[in-house]
XYZ file of C-alpha atoms in Angstrom:
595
model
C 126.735 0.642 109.371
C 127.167 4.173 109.559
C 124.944 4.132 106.222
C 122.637 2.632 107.537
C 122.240 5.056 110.831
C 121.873 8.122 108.460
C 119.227 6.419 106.356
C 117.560 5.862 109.871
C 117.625 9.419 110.858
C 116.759 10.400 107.863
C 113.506 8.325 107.896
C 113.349 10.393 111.625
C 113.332 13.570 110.299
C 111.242 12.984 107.447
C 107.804 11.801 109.636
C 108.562 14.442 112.162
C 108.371 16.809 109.382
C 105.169 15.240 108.060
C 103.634 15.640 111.662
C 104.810 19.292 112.132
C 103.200 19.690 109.192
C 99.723 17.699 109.821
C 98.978 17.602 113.005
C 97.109 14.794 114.547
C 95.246 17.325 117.280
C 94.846 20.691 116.233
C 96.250 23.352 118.687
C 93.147 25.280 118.831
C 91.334 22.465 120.864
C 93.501 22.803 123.746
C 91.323 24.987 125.592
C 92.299 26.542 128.823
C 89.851 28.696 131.434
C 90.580 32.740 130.854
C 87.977 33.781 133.430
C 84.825 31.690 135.512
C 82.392 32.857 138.214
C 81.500 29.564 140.416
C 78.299 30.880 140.282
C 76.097 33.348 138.360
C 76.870 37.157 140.376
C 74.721 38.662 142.629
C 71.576 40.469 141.082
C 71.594 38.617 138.403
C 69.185 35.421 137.232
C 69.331 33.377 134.179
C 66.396 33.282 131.799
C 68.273 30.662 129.579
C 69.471 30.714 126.358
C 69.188 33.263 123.968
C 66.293 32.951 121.311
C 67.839 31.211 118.061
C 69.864 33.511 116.051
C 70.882 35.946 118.432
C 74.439 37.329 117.373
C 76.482 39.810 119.923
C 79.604 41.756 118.456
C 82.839 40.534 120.469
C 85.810 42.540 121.395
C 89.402 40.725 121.268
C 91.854 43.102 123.704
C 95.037 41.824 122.308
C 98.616 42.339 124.500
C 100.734 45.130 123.417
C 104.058 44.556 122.051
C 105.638 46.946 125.006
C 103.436 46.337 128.253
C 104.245 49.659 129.589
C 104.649 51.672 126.800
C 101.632 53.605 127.280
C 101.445 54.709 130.704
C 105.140 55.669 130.381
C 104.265 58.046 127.910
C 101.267 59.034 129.872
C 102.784 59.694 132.586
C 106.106 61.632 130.551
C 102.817 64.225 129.316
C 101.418 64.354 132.856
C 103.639 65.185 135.111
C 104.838 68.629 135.211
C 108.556 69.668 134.698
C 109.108 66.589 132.425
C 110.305 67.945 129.363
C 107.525 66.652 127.490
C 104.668 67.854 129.947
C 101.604 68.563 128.006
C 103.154 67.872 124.819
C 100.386 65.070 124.037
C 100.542 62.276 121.341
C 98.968 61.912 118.247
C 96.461 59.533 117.628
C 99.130 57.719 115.287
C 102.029 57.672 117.994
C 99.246 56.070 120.246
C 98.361 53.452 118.009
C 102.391 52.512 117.810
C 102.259 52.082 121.082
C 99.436 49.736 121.898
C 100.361 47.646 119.088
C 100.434 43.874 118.954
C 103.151 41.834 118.535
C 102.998 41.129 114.805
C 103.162 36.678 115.835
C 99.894 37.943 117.918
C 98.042 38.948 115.099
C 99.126 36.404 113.020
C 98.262 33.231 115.583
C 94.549 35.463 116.923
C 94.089 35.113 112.583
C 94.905 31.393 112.248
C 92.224 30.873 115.158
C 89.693 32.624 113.883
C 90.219 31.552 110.172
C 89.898 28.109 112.037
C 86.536 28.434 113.059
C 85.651 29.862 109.726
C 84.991 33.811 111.206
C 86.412 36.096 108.565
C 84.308 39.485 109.370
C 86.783 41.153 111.521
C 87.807 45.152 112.034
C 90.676 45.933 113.589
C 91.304 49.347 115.879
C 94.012 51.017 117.388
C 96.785 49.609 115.228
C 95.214 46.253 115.561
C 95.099 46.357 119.136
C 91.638 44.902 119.433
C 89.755 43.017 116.647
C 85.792 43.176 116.416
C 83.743 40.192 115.273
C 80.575 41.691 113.849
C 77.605 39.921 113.985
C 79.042 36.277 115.883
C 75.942 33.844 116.647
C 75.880 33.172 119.857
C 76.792 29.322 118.773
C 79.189 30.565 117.406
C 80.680 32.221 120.304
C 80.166 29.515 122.494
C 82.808 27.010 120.481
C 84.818 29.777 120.150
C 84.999 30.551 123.555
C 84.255 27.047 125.257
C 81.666 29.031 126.571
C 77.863 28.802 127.670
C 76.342 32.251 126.984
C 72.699 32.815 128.571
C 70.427 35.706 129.108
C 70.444 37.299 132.347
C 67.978 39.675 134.122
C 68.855 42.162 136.969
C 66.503 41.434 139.435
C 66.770 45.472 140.747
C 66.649 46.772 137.280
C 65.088 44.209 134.950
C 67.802 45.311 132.916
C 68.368 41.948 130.245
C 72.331 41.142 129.026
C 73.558 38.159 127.488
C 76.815 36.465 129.051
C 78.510 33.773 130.006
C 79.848 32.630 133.343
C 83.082 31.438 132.005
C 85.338 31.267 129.040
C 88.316 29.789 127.498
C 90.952 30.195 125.231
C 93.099 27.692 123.515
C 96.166 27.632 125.965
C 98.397 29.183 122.662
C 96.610 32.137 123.309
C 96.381 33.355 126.879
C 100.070 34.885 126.434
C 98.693 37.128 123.313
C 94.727 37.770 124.243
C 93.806 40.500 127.162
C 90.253 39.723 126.917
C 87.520 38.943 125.061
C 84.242 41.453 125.151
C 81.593 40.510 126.178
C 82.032 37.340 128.297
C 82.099 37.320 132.470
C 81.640 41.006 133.446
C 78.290 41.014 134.883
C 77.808 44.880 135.094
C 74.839 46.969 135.547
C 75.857 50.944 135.198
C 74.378 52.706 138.123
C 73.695 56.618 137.865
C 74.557 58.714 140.788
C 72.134 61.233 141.703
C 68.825 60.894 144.383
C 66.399 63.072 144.989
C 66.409 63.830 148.511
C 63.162 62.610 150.735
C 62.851 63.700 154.316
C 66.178 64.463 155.622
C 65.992 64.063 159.348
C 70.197 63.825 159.452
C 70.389 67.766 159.092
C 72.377 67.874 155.955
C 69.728 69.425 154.061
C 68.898 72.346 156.590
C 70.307 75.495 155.848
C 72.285 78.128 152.761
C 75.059 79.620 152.660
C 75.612 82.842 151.607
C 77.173 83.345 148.276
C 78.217 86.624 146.013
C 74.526 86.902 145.108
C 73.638 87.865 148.609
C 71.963 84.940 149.540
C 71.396 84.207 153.023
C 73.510 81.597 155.499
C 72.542 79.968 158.399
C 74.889 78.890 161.203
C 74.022 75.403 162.856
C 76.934 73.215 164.855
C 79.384 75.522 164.322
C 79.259 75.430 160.023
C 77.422 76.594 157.621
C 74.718 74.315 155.981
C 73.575 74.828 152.640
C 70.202 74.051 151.247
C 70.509 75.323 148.119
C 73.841 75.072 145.964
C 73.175 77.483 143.132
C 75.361 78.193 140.267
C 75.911 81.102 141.755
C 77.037 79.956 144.825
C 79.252 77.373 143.140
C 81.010 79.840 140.624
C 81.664 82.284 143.779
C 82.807 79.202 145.933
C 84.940 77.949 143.491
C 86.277 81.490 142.316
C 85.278 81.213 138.558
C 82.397 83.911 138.402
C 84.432 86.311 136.266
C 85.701 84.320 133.571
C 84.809 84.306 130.417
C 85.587 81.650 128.168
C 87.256 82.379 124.940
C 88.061 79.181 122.809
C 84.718 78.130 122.416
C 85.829 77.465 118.959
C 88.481 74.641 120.027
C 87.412 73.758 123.557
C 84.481 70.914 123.835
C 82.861 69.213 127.447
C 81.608 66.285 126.692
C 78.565 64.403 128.989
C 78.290 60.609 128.676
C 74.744 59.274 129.290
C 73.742 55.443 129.334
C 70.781 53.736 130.135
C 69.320 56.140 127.627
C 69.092 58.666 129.974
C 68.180 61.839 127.840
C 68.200 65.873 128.615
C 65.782 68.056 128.151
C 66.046 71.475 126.294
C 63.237 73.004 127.582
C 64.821 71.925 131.167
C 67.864 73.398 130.551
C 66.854 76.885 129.235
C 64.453 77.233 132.246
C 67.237 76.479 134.618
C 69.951 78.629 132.829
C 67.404 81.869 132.393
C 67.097 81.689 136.436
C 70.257 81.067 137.595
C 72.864 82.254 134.964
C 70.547 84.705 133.285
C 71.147 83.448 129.606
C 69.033 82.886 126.641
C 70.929 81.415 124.409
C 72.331 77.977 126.563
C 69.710 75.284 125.190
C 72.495 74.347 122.276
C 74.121 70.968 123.338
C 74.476 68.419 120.651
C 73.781 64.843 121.023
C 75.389 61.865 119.465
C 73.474 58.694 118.967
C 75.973 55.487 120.244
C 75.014 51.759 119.886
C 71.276 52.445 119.859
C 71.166 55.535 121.854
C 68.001 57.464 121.746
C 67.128 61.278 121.887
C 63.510 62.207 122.888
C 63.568 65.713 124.678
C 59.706 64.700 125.704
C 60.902 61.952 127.850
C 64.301 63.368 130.143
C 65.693 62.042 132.800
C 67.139 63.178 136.182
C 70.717 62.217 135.619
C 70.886 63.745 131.921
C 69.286 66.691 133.266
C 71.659 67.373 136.138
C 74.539 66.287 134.493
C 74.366 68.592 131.316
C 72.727 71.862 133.417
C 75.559 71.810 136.212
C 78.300 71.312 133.390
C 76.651 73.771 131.094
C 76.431 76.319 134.633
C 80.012 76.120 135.082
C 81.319 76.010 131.693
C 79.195 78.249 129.580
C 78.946 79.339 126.964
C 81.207 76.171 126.037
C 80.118 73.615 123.892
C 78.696 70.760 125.000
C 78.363 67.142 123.453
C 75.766 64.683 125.249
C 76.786 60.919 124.345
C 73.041 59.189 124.161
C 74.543 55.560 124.498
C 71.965 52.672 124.189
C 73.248 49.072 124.875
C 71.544 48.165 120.988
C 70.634 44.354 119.910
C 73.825 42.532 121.071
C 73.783 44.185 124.701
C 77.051 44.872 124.453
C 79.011 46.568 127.165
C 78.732 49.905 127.681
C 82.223 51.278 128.473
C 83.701 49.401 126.071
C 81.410 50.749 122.807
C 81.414 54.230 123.937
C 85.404 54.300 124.049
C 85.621 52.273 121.394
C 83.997 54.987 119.364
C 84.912 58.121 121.194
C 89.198 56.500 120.452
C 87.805 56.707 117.019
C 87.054 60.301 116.721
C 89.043 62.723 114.761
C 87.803 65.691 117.598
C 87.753 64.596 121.363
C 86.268 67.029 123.792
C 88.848 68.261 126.167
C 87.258 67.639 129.208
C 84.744 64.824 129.839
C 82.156 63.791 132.717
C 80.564 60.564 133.643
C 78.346 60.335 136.364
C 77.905 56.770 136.067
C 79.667 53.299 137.835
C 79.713 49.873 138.927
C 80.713 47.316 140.987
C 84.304 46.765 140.780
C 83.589 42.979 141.976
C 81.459 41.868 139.331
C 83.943 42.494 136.457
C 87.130 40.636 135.354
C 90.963 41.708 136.426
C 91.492 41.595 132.282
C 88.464 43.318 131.947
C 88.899 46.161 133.899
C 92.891 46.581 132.415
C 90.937 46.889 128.723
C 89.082 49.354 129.817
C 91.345 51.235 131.692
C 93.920 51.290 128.654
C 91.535 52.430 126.637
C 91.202 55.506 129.221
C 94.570 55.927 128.923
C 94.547 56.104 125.894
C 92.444 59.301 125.939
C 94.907 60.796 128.858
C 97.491 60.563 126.036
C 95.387 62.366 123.841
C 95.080 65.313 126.267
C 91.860 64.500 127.482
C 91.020 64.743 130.783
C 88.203 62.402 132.090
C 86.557 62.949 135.308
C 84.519 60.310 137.140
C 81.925 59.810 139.977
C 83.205 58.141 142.646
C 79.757 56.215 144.037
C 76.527 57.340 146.673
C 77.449 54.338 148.374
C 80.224 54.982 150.566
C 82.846 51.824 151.233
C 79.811 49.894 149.981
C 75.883 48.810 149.319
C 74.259 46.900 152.450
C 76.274 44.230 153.964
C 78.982 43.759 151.716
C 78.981 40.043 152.658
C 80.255 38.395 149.453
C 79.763 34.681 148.172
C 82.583 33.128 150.356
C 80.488 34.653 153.433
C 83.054 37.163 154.338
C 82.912 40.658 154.648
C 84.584 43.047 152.050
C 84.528 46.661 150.887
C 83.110 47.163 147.641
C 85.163 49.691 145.288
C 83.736 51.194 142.671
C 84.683 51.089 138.277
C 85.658 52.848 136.407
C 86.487 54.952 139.455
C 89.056 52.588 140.405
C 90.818 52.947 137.098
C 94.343 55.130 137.637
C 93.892 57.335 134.773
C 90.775 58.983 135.354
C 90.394 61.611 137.759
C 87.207 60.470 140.419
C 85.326 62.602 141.963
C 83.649 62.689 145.439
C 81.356 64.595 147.326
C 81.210 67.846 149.729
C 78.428 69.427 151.611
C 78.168 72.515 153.787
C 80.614 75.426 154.046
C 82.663 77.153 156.705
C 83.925 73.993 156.701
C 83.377 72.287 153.624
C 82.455 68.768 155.124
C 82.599 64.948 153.481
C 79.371 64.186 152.134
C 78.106 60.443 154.182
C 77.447 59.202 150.935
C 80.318 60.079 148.890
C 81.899 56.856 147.594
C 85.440 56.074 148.487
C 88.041 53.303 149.668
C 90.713 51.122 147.489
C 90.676 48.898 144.291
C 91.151 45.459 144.634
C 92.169 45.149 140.632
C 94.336 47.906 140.116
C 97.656 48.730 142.591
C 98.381 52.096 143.732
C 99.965 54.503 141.097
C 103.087 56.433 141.146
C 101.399 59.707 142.023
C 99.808 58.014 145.403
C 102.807 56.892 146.332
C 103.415 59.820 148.941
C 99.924 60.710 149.793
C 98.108 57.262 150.644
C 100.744 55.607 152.899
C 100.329 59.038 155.565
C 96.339 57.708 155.583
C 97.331 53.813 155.649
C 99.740 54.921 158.765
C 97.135 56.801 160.376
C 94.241 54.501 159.958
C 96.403 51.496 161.726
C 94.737 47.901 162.060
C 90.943 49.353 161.601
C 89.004 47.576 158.821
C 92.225 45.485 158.047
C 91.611 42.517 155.345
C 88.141 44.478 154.285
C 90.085 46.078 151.671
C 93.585 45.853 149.486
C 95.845 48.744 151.006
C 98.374 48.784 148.119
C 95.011 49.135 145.672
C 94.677 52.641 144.107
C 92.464 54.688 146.024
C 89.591 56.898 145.682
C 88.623 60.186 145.031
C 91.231 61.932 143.843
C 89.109 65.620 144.446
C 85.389 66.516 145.503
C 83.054 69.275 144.948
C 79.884 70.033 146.216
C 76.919 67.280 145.820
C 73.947 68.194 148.217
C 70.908 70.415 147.411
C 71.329 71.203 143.845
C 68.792 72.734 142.070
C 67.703 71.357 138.949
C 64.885 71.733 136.237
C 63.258 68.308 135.384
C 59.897 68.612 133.066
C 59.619 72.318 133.810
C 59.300 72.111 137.690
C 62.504 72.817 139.941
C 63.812 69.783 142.407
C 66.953 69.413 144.163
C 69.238 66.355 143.622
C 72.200 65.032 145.395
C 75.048 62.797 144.499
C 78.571 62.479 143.224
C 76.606 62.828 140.030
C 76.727 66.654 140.545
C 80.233 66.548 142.052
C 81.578 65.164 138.532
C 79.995 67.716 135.942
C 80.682 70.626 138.591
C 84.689 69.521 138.985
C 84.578 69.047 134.764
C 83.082 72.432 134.334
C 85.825 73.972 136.008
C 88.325 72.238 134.541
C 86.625 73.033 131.123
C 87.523 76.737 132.095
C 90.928 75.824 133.065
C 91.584 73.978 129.282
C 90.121 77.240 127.949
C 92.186 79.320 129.330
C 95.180 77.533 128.281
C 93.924 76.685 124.462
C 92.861 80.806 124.315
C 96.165 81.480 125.578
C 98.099 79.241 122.694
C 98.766 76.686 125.305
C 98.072 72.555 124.952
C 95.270 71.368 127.413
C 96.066 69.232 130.936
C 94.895 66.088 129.663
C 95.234 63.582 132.468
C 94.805 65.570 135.772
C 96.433 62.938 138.426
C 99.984 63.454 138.418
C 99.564 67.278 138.587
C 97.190 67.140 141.138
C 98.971 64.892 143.247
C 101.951 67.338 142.693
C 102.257 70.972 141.385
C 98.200 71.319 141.721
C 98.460 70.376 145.704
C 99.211 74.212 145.993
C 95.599 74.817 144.416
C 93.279 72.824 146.676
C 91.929 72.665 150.212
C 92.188 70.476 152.498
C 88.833 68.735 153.788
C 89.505 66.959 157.411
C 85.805 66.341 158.430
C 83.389 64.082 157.646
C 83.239 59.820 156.631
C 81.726 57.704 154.309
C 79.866 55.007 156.224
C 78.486 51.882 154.350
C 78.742 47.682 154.758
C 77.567 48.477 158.486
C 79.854 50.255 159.204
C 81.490 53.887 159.798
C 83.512 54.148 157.205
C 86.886 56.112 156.512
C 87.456 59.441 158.017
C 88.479 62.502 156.602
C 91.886 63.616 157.866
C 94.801 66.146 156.817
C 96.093 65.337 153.500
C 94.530 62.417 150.956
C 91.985 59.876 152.417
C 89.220 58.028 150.443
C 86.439 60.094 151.059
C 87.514 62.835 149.881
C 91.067 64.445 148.875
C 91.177 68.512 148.365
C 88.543 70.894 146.689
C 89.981 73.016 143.570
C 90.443 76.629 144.667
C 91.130 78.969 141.743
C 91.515 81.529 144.345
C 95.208 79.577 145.220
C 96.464 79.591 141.259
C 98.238 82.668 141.432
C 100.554 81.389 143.235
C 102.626 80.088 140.774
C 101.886 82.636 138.469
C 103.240 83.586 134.905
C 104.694 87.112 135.697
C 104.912 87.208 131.491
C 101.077 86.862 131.308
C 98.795 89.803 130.263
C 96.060 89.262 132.379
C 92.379 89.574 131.584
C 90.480 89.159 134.719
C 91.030 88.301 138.013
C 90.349 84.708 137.241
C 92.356 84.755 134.160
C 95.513 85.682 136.487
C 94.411 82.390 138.854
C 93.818 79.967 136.402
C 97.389 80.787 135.137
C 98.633 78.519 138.153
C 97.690 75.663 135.650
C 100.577 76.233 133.561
């Protein structure tokens, strides 16, 4: 009997072996939603499916082995007085820590082997895995998914997508994301030219080093013309001279195919920083990007002269990015590239965003790794926080209800976003200046003391319009009204956070060339020292709001709020100065504070 029982089991063992081994239902058709719209975003209309042989590249994001490796370590060569402050990582020790789990890599392979894909890069360690070249058939059985071609009915600009995607349910504890699927973005540049002003902000100059003149209205000064020179004297950065140009890079990053123009740029930098020599940038072609000085464009243009006005005679790199054959997304090819660079610019500006809403939780944590990546690096990025205040029109979305529209990749911790200023004696919020709380990302560790004062301060007002444990924006401001700019040789003035950004870059340009010329590593990620050590270094802006949706908006007060925080003073840095340093200029013994 007992005999008998083992030959039994042993029967058992032998066909659950066999159908380990075989199968009957392959794993890879259990398919499980990742992400769905329940209807196609706002803006956007389908034009049905793509013509017959269209291919897009797709972008795995795979989960790191250690979740929060990274921003530990970001944070351990951010903050100042950690031992390893400034002491960024290499772009090996980076790769180590976004790594995969090595069973991730190995079940992503068996599924893609599966469905017979076998041209596939790998990048950062293996972190994300390209498919070059997948037919959009393809895609949709690999994805459960229906992609479609979809015009913005604003823009006309053409993407393909899908509304929704799955993965087989084996994989949502190993895969991020997949790139592109649901994010219906449109990037958005920053800058207007202004029309007839009747609100007053554009009436009025105020009177800078050059001697020019200032007029008094309301009890402030109101600028109408925000020259270089004004800005360098405002900002305390007229008499330094870089010194590293051979180490120290700003880079510009340019979409759309926005494009500068050189003729533009020495025209504006002969009149107002009296140089010659200042038409040098070099361009980089991305994913289709063009380069035709004969056709500029506003952005470009003001983006590369107020960088250029600050920061020269530093070199400049202007990222052309196009959006190519597969309409890929944008963000996500330029950092995929720019992670793939021996040489990363220091310091770099973009003067472009989106809506938040329209873009996947996953999504937006790819991206935003990938940022932080760069922080790691010792790059410090600096972003536009928005024209649009707490939001575009009515900011009624699909459900019917009313909700405060944030802006990406502004909401992204580990950038530094920029708002907007106007006027002087006091330095005001400018009405448009973007600003309020992410609804994807919660507040970071170096908010943690300066939002709650606001949230305390603000009470009930605008409560469930926005998430008040999101991470909030701007993190600093410049000036953004009435600037100057050459555009196919005539002079026009511009507005927008897309002058804030490249203004705030340039001077932190000089900041990361003072250090470098002084043997010193770069700041990299600005946030935690901002937040802390750098407090000493800005000024407070109480007035002013940012009205949008209908209605008024957040108000300026003492300390952070999301209109604006504090304006970078170089005339504060010596406060915590290095009595060891040999000083050069009176800047020089400023900027020192950055140490």
């Amino acid at each position: 009997m007992r005999y008998h029982c083992i030959v039994v089991l042993s029967v058992i063992a032998t066909d659950l072996r066999a159908s380990l081994a075989e199968p009957l239902s392959p794993p890879w058709d259990n398919m499980h939603i990742k992400h769905s719209w329940n209807a196609v975003p706002t803006n956007w209309v389908s034009l049905g499916r793509p013509p017959s042989g269209t291919t897009i590249d797709l972008y795995i994001a795979l989960k790191p082995n250690h979740e929060d490796a990274l921003t530990d370590a970001l944070y351990e060569v951010s903050e100042p007085g950690n031992p390893r402050y400034r002491a960024h990582l290499t772009k090996e020790q980076v790769a180590d820590l976004v790594a995969p789990r090595p069973e991730t890599l190995e079940l992503v392979n068996s599924w893609l082997e599966h469905h017979n894909i076998s041209s596939i890069s790998m990048t950062h360690a293996g972190s994300t895995l390209k498919l070059k070249g997948v037919s959009v058939t393809q895609a949709n059985t690999l994805l459960g998914a229906s992609y479609q071609v979809y015009r913005h009915v604003e823009r006309g600009e053409t993407i393909v997508r899908t509304v929704g995607y799955s993965l087989p349910r084996a994989l949502h504890l190993h895969v991020l994301t997949v790139v592109p699927t649901t994010s219906f973005v449109s990037p958005r540049t920053q800058w207007q030219t202004p029309r007839n002003d009747s609100s007053g902000e554009t009436v009025g100059l105020a009177k800078s080093a050059s001697g020019e003149p200032v007029t008094m209205l309301s009890g402030r000064a109101k600028v109408d013309y925000v020259t270089p020179s004004f800005l360098r004297w405002l900002y305390d950065t007229e008499a330094y001279r870089p010194n590293a140009m051979d180490r120290n890079v700003l880079g510009i990053v340019g979409l759309l195919g926005d494009t500068p123009s050189p003729a533009d740029m020495e025209a504006f930098m002969r009149k107002y920083r009296d140089a010659v020599d200042a038409t040098y940038y070099k361009v980089v072609k991305i994913n289709g990007g063009g380069y035709d000085p004969t056709r500029p464009h506003e952005e470009a243009n003001l983006d590369i002269q107020y960088a250029e006005a600050m920061a020269y005679p530093t070199p400049h790199i202007f990222y052309s990015l196009g959006r190519g054959p597969s309409r890929n997304d944008w963000l996500v090819t330029w950092l995929e590239y720019i992670l793939d660079q021996r040489d990363i610019p220091q310091t770099i500006s973009i003067s472009y965003t989106y809506e938040e809403r329209w873009t996947s939780r996953e999504h937006a944590f790819h991206v935003c790794n990938m940022f932080a990546m760069l922080g790691s690096l010792g790059v410090s990025v600096l972003v536009a926080s928005g024209n649009d205040g707490i939001g575009r029109g009515t900011c009624v979305n699909r459900d019917g209800r009313v909700r405060f529209i944030p802006t990406f990749p502004a909401t992204c911790p580990w950038v530094t976003v920029v708002g907007g200023t106007t006027d002087y004696e006091p330095e005001v919020a400018a009405r448009f200046s973007g600003g309020g709380f992410s609804d994807h990302f919660e507040r970071p560790l170096y908010q943690r003391r300066s939002v709650p004062t606001f949230l305390e301060d603000l009470g009930s007002r605008y409560q469930g319009l926005y998430n008040d444990s999101g991470r909030g924006i701007p993190d600093i401001a410049a000036q953004s009204m009435n600037l100057p700019i050459f555009f196919k040789g005539q002079e026009q003035r511009e507005f927008g956070t897309s002058g804030a950004t490249p203004i705030v870059a340039g001077i932190i340009s000089l900041l990361n060339d003072w250090l470098i010329s002084t043997g010193r590593y770069p700041l990299g990620f600005l946030n935690p020292w901002l937040y802390g050590k750098g407090l000493a270094a800005l000024d407070d802006i109480t007035q002013g709001s940012n009205p949008g949706c209908g209605m008024d908006g957040f108000s300026a007060i003492a300390g952070w709020d999301p209109v604006r925080f504090t304006r970078l003073n170089t005339c504060s840095l010596s406060m915590l100065d290095d009595p060891g340093l040999i000083r050069r200029s009176r800047v020089s013994e400023r900027l020192s504070f950055a140490e």
